[in-house]
Amino acid sequence: MSARLHLSAVLRHLLLIVFCVFTVIPLAYVVSLSFRYFRDIIAGSFVSPLTLSNYADLFQSNFLRLLLNSLVTAAETTVISVLNGALAAYALARFVWPAPWRNGVMGWMLFVRMLPPIIFVGPLYLLARNIGIYNSPLGVMLGHVVIDLPFATLLLLNFFADVPKELEEAAAIDRASNATIFFRVALPITWSGIAATGMLAFVVSWNEFLYALVLTSTPRFRQLRSSSLRNATSSKGSP
Amino acid sequence: MGLKHLHEMLADPVIPAAGLNTLYFVLFVVPVETFLGLALAIVASKTHRGSRLYRTLLMLPALLPGVAIGAIWRLMYDYNMGLIDQVLALFHISGPTWLADPHLALPAIMMVDIWHWTAFLFLIFLAGVEGLPAETSGAARVDGANEFQIIAHIWLPALWPTILTGVMLRLIDAVRVFEEIYLMTSGGPETSTQVASLYIYQVYFTQFRTGYGGFWALILALILSIFVVFYLLMNNRQLREANR
């Protein structure tokens, strides 16, 4: 019995280790590439001198500028989505709506969130061209808001629904307005939920590629597509 | 106007390829990811020593952006500097040019998707497994059930809603696949890795057929909305049952 148990433990660890290796090897390989000279990699030698020159090249290119663009876009998207999402979520969670309205709005937001982003690419592109924000950070940011706003609203809805109603009722008895209740009672209580939502919204915008690709035209993206080594380490391409 | 696009569709040789590839892709990748994710989640939940390290490593790919994964695997598959062909070369095997071979390109991309998204299902299923009550499996063990019986007859039925949710999410999301293919093959060689999202993108932005692209975006939306509505109804029923 104990021998069999022992065997199964060995099998379990073996399975997990095999899969961890499978998961880690591509990442480790790319990291190792980033420290080696191109000629050594092409030669297929596994033991070769290490270098930081790839990183020097990276920072001499406009990588930092691109990084800053990504950060700013993601930050703006997060702020807009979470602010508007919080207002929408609070309204949906607390005010009295006719059931079809409420379910309709929530169902539509879920629906938009689940469809692939390629479906909205055409209209967004034409819209951006027509109102003159094509190829600008503003356009990409608005594109990301399309994805992030329903996402943030739906997440925040759960957090606001968990706020005890009694607290808000107590504030209402003290003649607090709806705005005061929202900013002074509901927001402070759900603060951790809002922070978590903000982080996730940031990551969604940071990882998003298609809208940034479609709503800009500068050749920055072509750098990303070339198979040069640099791109292994700067694999994030944003406006 | 719609009729015009129907004519264009019938004359378009890429459509059958893109449709079939998307179908093959989804039908192969989702079951494999589900099976692997579930197996790893069950095994990981039963393993205590080193479990934190295992979990961290196994969920790593789910955190990376698709662009990064496309770039990484493009290097991995490269004939000259890719790890796979370099290792094969050590054994004096001349490896294939994975992404340039019409028969290998789609499987190679499926492999990347499995690498990426098994991690996501692993996380979902792990949460489900950890949420199972210990009492039922304890009771079954007292009654003389072995580990496999406990997993097959107690865990799997209890996990069923979680599994269904995970599979539906992946079915809907697998159709999104874009960045990886865009970076690795751009749909080639010929049309061997052409899929729905990528083809719509190309119709819009390399063929400049805006109306036709919109037509296909609409058709894709209609097909997917069947799944999305099914998923929403299923979730709704689960919520109501949970509340009762």
XYZ file of C-alpha atoms in Angstrom:
483
model
C 0.000 0.000 0.000
C 2.657 2.477 1.013
C 4.771 1.541 -2.012
C 1.806 2.294 -4.252
C 1.193 5.609 -2.547
C 4.838 6.420 -2.946
C 4.675 5.631 -6.634
C 1.657 7.847 -7.164
C 3.409 10.726 -5.418
C 6.386 10.281 -7.721
C 4.071 10.253 -10.744
C 2.319 13.382 -9.555
C 5.553 15.303 -9.138
C 6.825 13.982 -12.442
C 3.724 15.219 -14.260
C 3.895 18.632 -12.622
C 7.610 18.985 -13.292
C 7.208 18.017 -16.951
C 4.538 20.640 -17.409
C 6.419 23.322 -15.511
C 9.438 22.684 -17.746
C 7.201 22.903 -20.805
C 5.848 26.211 -19.506
C 9.170 27.724 -18.538
C 11.467 26.661 -21.396
C 10.241 29.178 -24.012
C 10.458 32.006 -21.477
C 13.895 30.959 -20.268
C 15.072 30.533 -23.843
C 14.043 34.041 -24.812
C 15.692 35.497 -21.723
C 18.897 33.631 -22.563
C 18.734 34.881 -26.177
C 18.561 38.436 -24.928
C 22.006 38.096 -23.308
C 23.790 36.562 -26.294
C 25.297 37.843 -29.508
C 23.355 37.310 -32.686
C 26.216 35.448 -34.391
C 26.395 32.912 -31.554
C 22.676 32.269 -31.718
C 22.725 31.741 -35.478
C 25.688 29.402 -35.075
C 23.549 27.289 -32.774
C 26.111 27.182 -29.998
C 24.514 26.684 -26.618
C 27.558 27.901 -24.718
C 28.505 31.414 -25.711
C 29.754 34.650 -24.150
C 27.140 36.817 -22.489
C 26.517 40.411 -23.403
C 24.344 43.344 -22.449
C 24.612 44.914 -25.888
C 21.071 43.886 -26.851
C 19.763 45.846 -23.905
C 21.956 48.811 -24.795
C 20.464 48.735 -28.306
C 17.003 48.500 -26.865
C 17.371 51.571 -24.704
C 18.984 53.528 -27.511
C 15.967 52.881 -29.692
C 12.653 54.565 -29.043
C 11.642 51.735 -26.720
C 11.276 53.978 -23.667
C 9.032 56.291 -25.636
C 6.818 53.344 -26.665
C 6.772 52.094 -23.104
C 5.660 55.507 -21.908
C 2.915 55.568 -24.554
C 1.633 52.218 -23.363
C 1.723 53.289 -19.732
C -0.093 56.562 -20.379
C -2.746 54.932 -22.557
C -3.351 52.174 -20.017
C -3.505 54.664 -17.150
C -5.971 56.948 -18.933
C -8.121 53.995 -19.963
C -8.149 52.736 -16.397
C -9.154 56.067 -14.891
C -11.954 56.680 -17.382
C -13.290 53.123 -17.225
C -13.205 52.853 -13.459
C -14.734 56.310 -12.856
C -17.584 55.841 -15.311
C -17.880 52.172 -14.488
C -18.251 52.953 -10.786
C -21.059 55.436 -11.452
C -22.833 53.011 -13.788
C -22.352 50.047 -11.482
C -23.623 51.962 -8.468
C -26.680 53.113 -10.392
C -27.405 49.582 -11.554
C -26.861 48.110 -8.113
C -28.833 50.604 -6.056
C -31.462 52.533 -7.982
C -34.799 51.035 -8.937
C -34.968 50.146 -12.600
C -37.614 48.284 -14.554
C -36.282 44.728 -14.734
C -36.060 44.573 -18.561
C -33.988 47.760 -18.593
C -31.584 46.559 -15.993
C -31.188 43.080 -17.487
C -30.973 44.563 -20.948
C -28.124 46.897 -20.035
C -26.224 44.212 -18.132
C -26.802 41.577 -20.801
C -25.618 43.970 -23.494
C -22.451 44.815 -21.582
C -21.647 41.136 -21.075
C -22.392 40.495 -24.723
C -20.051 43.243 -25.943
C -17.371 42.013 -23.588
C -17.526 38.443 -24.873
C -17.552 39.072 -28.617
C -14.123 39.128 -30.266
C -12.716 42.664 -30.652
C -12.274 42.175 -34.407
C -16.007 42.743 -34.787
C -15.746 46.356 -33.616
C -12.569 47.136 -35.509
C -14.190 48.354 -38.737
C -16.627 50.824 -37.175
C -13.973 52.084 -34.730
C -11.526 52.668 -37.556
C -14.023 54.613 -39.662
C -15.178 56.579 -36.647
C -11.622 57.503 -35.682
C -10.872 58.606 -39.245
C -14.020 60.684 -39.535
C -13.618 62.589 -36.295
C -9.894 63.070 -36.776
C -8.425 61.013 -33.941
C -6.910 58.332 -36.150
C -3.246 57.721 -35.367
C -3.402 59.564 -32.062
C -3.064 58.262 -28.500
C -6.585 59.545 -27.868
C -8.029 57.196 -30.503
C -6.319 54.128 -29.085
C -7.338 55.111 -25.596
C -10.993 55.434 -26.607
C -10.753 52.063 -28.351
C -9.506 50.500 -25.138
C -12.313 52.138 -23.185
C -14.760 50.221 -25.404
C -13.332 46.985 -23.979
C -12.556 48.153 -20.470
C -15.719 50.040 -19.551
C -18.152 47.089 -19.642
C -15.517 44.947 -17.978
C -15.006 47.416 -15.115
C -18.729 48.066 -14.716
C -19.579 44.384 -14.392
C -16.805 43.778 -11.867
C -17.711 46.819 -9.786
C -21.386 45.868 -9.796
C -20.591 42.916 -7.530
C -18.639 45.088 -5.105
C -21.385 47.709 -4.808
C -24.042 45.028 -4.399
C -22.099 43.784 -1.341
C -22.229 47.154 0.456
C -24.702 46.837 3.337
C -27.841 48.773 2.425
C -28.301 49.855 6.047
C -25.238 52.119 5.897
C -26.614 54.000 2.919
C -30.058 54.192 4.448
C -28.575 55.676 7.609
C -26.838 58.335 5.531
C -30.069 59.014 3.649
C -31.897 59.562 6.935
C -29.238 62.157 7.784
C -30.349 63.896 4.563
C -27.287 63.016 2.544
C -27.805 63.422 -1.192
C -27.260 60.509 -3.576
C -23.930 62.007 -4.609
C -22.804 62.301 -0.992
C -23.838 58.722 -0.271
C -21.917 57.535 -3.312
C -18.718 59.479 -2.622
C -18.709 59.365 1.183
C -20.197 55.946 1.943
C -20.199 53.550 -1.007
C -16.827 54.497 -2.533
C -14.733 54.294 0.651
C -16.206 50.888 1.527
C -15.570 49.411 -1.907
C -12.099 50.915 -2.164
C -10.256 47.593 -2.336
C -12.622 46.341 -5.007
C -12.074 49.491 -7.023
C -8.319 49.111 -6.742
C -8.525 45.491 -7.923
C -10.780 46.473 -10.821
C -8.388 49.249 -11.760
C -5.464 46.855 -11.842
C -7.310 44.371 -14.060
C -8.524 47.163 -16.351
C -4.932 48.393 -16.640
C -3.720 44.930 -17.634
C -6.467 44.549 -20.239
C -5.415 47.792 -21.909
C -1.710 46.960 -21.536
C -2.149 43.571 -23.220
C -4.433 44.791 -25.971
C -2.863 44.750 -29.419
C -5.485 44.770 -32.151
C -6.953 48.237 -31.566
C -3.529 49.795 -31.193
C -2.549 48.150 -34.464
C -5.622 49.278 -36.342
C -5.989 52.799 -34.970
C -2.401 53.872 -35.654
C -0.366 53.881 -38.837
C 3.178 54.775 -37.820
C 5.762 52.163 -38.777
C 6.550 51.427 -35.134
C 4.636 48.192 -35.506
C 6.784 46.999 -38.312
C 9.670 46.873 -35.869
C 7.716 44.458 -33.810
C 7.021 42.206 -36.752
C 10.617 41.920 -37.898
C 12.204 38.883 -36.361
C 15.148 40.774 -34.924
C 16.335 39.759 -31.532
C 15.484 43.054 -29.961
C 11.838 42.241 -30.213
C 12.129 39.211 -28.040
C 12.732 41.482 -25.098
C 10.542 44.382 -26.163
C 7.691 42.216 -27.277
C 5.107 44.705 -26.127
C 4.101 46.994 -28.936
C 1.700 49.775 -28.133
C 1.160 53.171 -29.657
C -26.123 45.537 -51.082
C -26.133 42.419 -48.994
C -26.556 40.388 -52.172
C -23.400 41.921 -53.580
C -21.455 40.640 -50.576
C -23.003 37.201 -51.030
C -21.615 37.142 -54.549
C -18.236 38.280 -53.276
C -18.383 35.534 -50.679
C -19.040 32.800 -53.238
C -16.126 34.048 -55.338
C -13.779 34.266 -52.340
C -11.489 31.222 -52.141
C -10.160 32.095 -48.677
C -13.490 31.813 -46.874
C -13.711 27.987 -46.772
C -10.093 27.754 -45.596
C -10.528 30.398 -42.901
C -13.782 28.845 -41.707
C -12.420 25.313 -41.572
C -9.172 26.384 -39.901
C -11.072 28.261 -37.233
C -13.266 25.215 -36.680
C -10.309 22.794 -36.495
C -8.471 25.185 -34.236
C -11.317 25.574 -31.741
C -12.334 21.908 -31.808
C -8.800 20.689 -31.186
C -7.465 23.295 -28.827
C -10.381 23.592 -26.389
C -10.701 19.875 -25.481
C -6.938 19.488 -25.072
C -6.696 22.580 -22.868
C -9.676 21.447 -20.817
C -8.233 17.987 -20.267
C -4.744 19.242 -19.399
C -6.034 22.075 -17.220
C -8.306 19.728 -15.296
C -5.667 17.028 -14.871
C -3.083 19.533 -13.688
C -5.554 21.186 -11.323
C -6.469 17.844 -9.719
C -2.850 16.718 -9.447
C -1.702 20.115 -8.139
C -4.426 20.188 -5.493
C -3.302 16.767 -4.242
C 0.346 17.771 -4.098
C 1.541 19.771 -1.145
C 5.299 19.804 -1.331
C 6.426 22.571 -3.669
C 2.836 23.342 -4.609
C 3.319 27.096 -4.563
C 6.201 26.902 -7.032
C 4.257 24.550 -9.318
C 1.223 26.800 -9.290
C 3.184 29.961 -9.994
C 5.029 28.396 -12.906
C 1.936 26.746 -14.385
C -0.133 29.939 -14.407
C 2.666 32.077 -15.865
C 1.604 31.981 -19.556
C -1.903 33.246 -18.750
C -0.382 36.523 -17.566
C 1.544 37.295 -20.749
C 0.137 39.420 -23.580
C -0.592 37.575 -26.818
C 1.922 39.732 -28.697
C 4.719 38.624 -26.375
C 3.725 34.993 -26.831
C 3.636 35.331 -30.590
C 7.119 36.869 -30.574
C 8.514 34.236 -28.213
C 7.207 31.298 -30.189
C 8.219 32.793 -33.490
C 11.767 32.635 -32.161
C 11.231 29.129 -30.770
C 10.095 27.829 -34.170
C 12.776 29.649 -36.168
C 14.810 27.311 -38.340
C 18.143 28.980 -37.589
C 17.886 30.262 -34.051
C 14.868 28.399 -32.711
C 15.423 26.154 -29.737
C 13.436 23.249 -31.198
C 15.434 22.914 -34.394
C 18.718 23.598 -32.597
C 18.055 20.730 -30.203
C 17.105 18.489 -33.130
C 20.366 19.527 -34.809
C 22.284 18.204 -31.797
C 20.978 14.771 -32.769
C 21.873 15.461 -36.411
C 18.228 15.782 -37.385
C 17.417 18.604 -39.721
C 14.272 20.041 -38.188
C 11.375 21.253 -40.278
C 10.656 24.905 -40.925
C 7.657 24.754 -38.657
C 5.848 27.923 -39.628
C 6.619 27.723 -43.358
C 5.304 24.194 -43.824
C 1.606 24.170 -44.820
C 1.037 20.911 -42.929
C 2.850 21.922 -39.753
C 1.986 25.612 -39.413
C -1.531 25.188 -38.008
C -0.573 22.434 -35.530
C 2.396 24.589 -34.463
C 0.047 27.474 -33.739
C -2.397 25.206 -31.900
C 0.530 24.156 -29.745
C 1.198 27.792 -28.844
C -2.447 28.340 -27.961
C -2.401 25.266 -25.736
C 0.750 26.562 -24.063
C -0.945 29.922 -23.482
C -4.458 28.981 -22.374
C -4.040 25.719 -20.468
C -2.741 28.013 -17.741
C -6.024 29.938 -17.710
C -8.171 26.808 -17.420
C -5.761 25.424 -14.813
C -6.431 28.496 -12.662
C -10.219 28.258 -13.049
C -10.319 24.518 -12.354
C -7.894 24.800 -9.447
C -10.228 27.291 -7.793
C -13.081 24.844 -8.384
C -11.187 21.852 -6.959
C -10.074 23.778 -3.882
C -13.695 24.770 -3.272
C -14.868 21.148 -3.037
C -15.906 20.081 0.463
C -13.421 17.663 2.018
C -16.142 15.755 3.889
C -17.634 13.931 0.881
C -14.337 12.553 -0.396
C -13.412 11.666 3.221
C -16.672 9.767 3.600
C -16.111 7.934 0.316
C -12.603 7.005 1.407
C -13.973 5.536 4.622
C -16.357 3.476 2.487
C -13.333 2.032 0.673
C -13.314 4.078 -2.534
C -9.899 4.525 -4.126
C -8.512 7.805 -5.443
C -9.669 7.260 -9.012
C -13.191 6.405 -7.925
C -13.307 9.513 -5.754
C -12.149 11.699 -8.644
C -14.460 10.087 -11.202
C -17.603 9.773 -9.100
C -17.399 12.638 -6.633
C -15.049 15.353 -7.880
C -15.966 15.409 -11.555
C -19.762 15.605 -11.027
C -19.275 18.346 -8.441
C -16.915 20.207 -10.773
C -19.264 19.943 -13.740
C -20.594 23.549 -13.608
C -17.041 24.905 -13.344
C -15.899 22.746 -16.250
C -18.851 23.834 -18.378
C -18.166 27.514 -17.635
C -14.478 27.134 -18.461
C -15.184 25.295 -21.717
C -17.771 27.853 -22.839
C -15.426 30.748 -22.050
C -12.633 29.111 -24.002
C -14.927 28.240 -26.928
C -15.901 31.886 -27.233
C -12.368 33.168 -26.658
C -10.574 30.703 -28.927
C -12.274 32.344 -31.903
C -10.484 35.567 -30.956
C -7.069 34.170 -31.754
C -5.270 36.934 -33.632
C -1.997 38.260 -32.231
C -0.155 34.952 -32.217
C -1.068 34.111 -35.813
C -0.523 37.681 -36.973
C 3.016 37.627 -35.594
C 3.975 34.068 -36.466
C 2.533 33.388 -39.926
C 0.075 36.139 -40.939
C -2.193 33.363 -42.167
C 0.347 31.663 -44.387
C 1.816 29.627 -45.939
C -0.938 30.170 -48.513
C -4.089 29.934 -46.414
C -2.995 27.154 -44.069
C -3.232 29.254 -40.890
C -5.922 31.666 -42.024
C -8.612 32.103 -39.348
C -11.717 34.227 -38.932
C -10.305 37.168 -36.959
C -7.186 37.443 -39.066
C -9.070 37.222 -42.346
C -11.513 39.961 -41.357
C -8.533 42.123 -40.424
C -6.935 41.484 -43.813
C -10.145 42.164 -45.721
C -10.367 45.526 -43.976
C -6.780 46.636 -43.912
C -4.848 44.925 -46.685
C -7.611 44.446 -49.271
C -9.425 47.656 -48.248
C -12.860 46.085 -48.756
C -14.610 47.847 -45.905
C -18.149 46.759 -46.748
C -17.163 43.141 -47.214
C -15.177 43.173 -43.967
C -18.195 44.529 -42.138
C -20.322 41.783 -43.689
C -18.011 39.112 -42.287
C -17.687 40.814 -38.919
C -21.493 40.721 -38.721
C -21.651 37.043 -39.672
C -18.985 36.159 -37.102
C -20.894 38.147 -34.490
C -24.115 36.295 -35.323
C -22.492 32.859 -35.082
C -20.748 33.703 -31.830
C -23.801 35.316 -30.296
C -25.447 31.875 -30.260
C -22.682 30.681 -27.953
C -22.619 33.879 -25.927
C -26.380 33.835 -25.348
C -26.187 30.156 -24.415
C -23.407 30.957 -21.953
C -25.342 33.858 -20.433
C -28.513 31.759 -20.027
C -26.490 28.934 -18.491
C -24.845 31.327 -16.050
C -28.181 32.862 -15.204
C -29.673 29.457 -14.397
C -26.693 28.588 -12.226
C -27.045 31.880 -10.372
C -30.730 31.324 -9.775
C -30.136 27.776 -8.586
C -27.394 28.997 -6.277
C -29.667 31.671 -4.840
C -32.548 29.322 -4.181
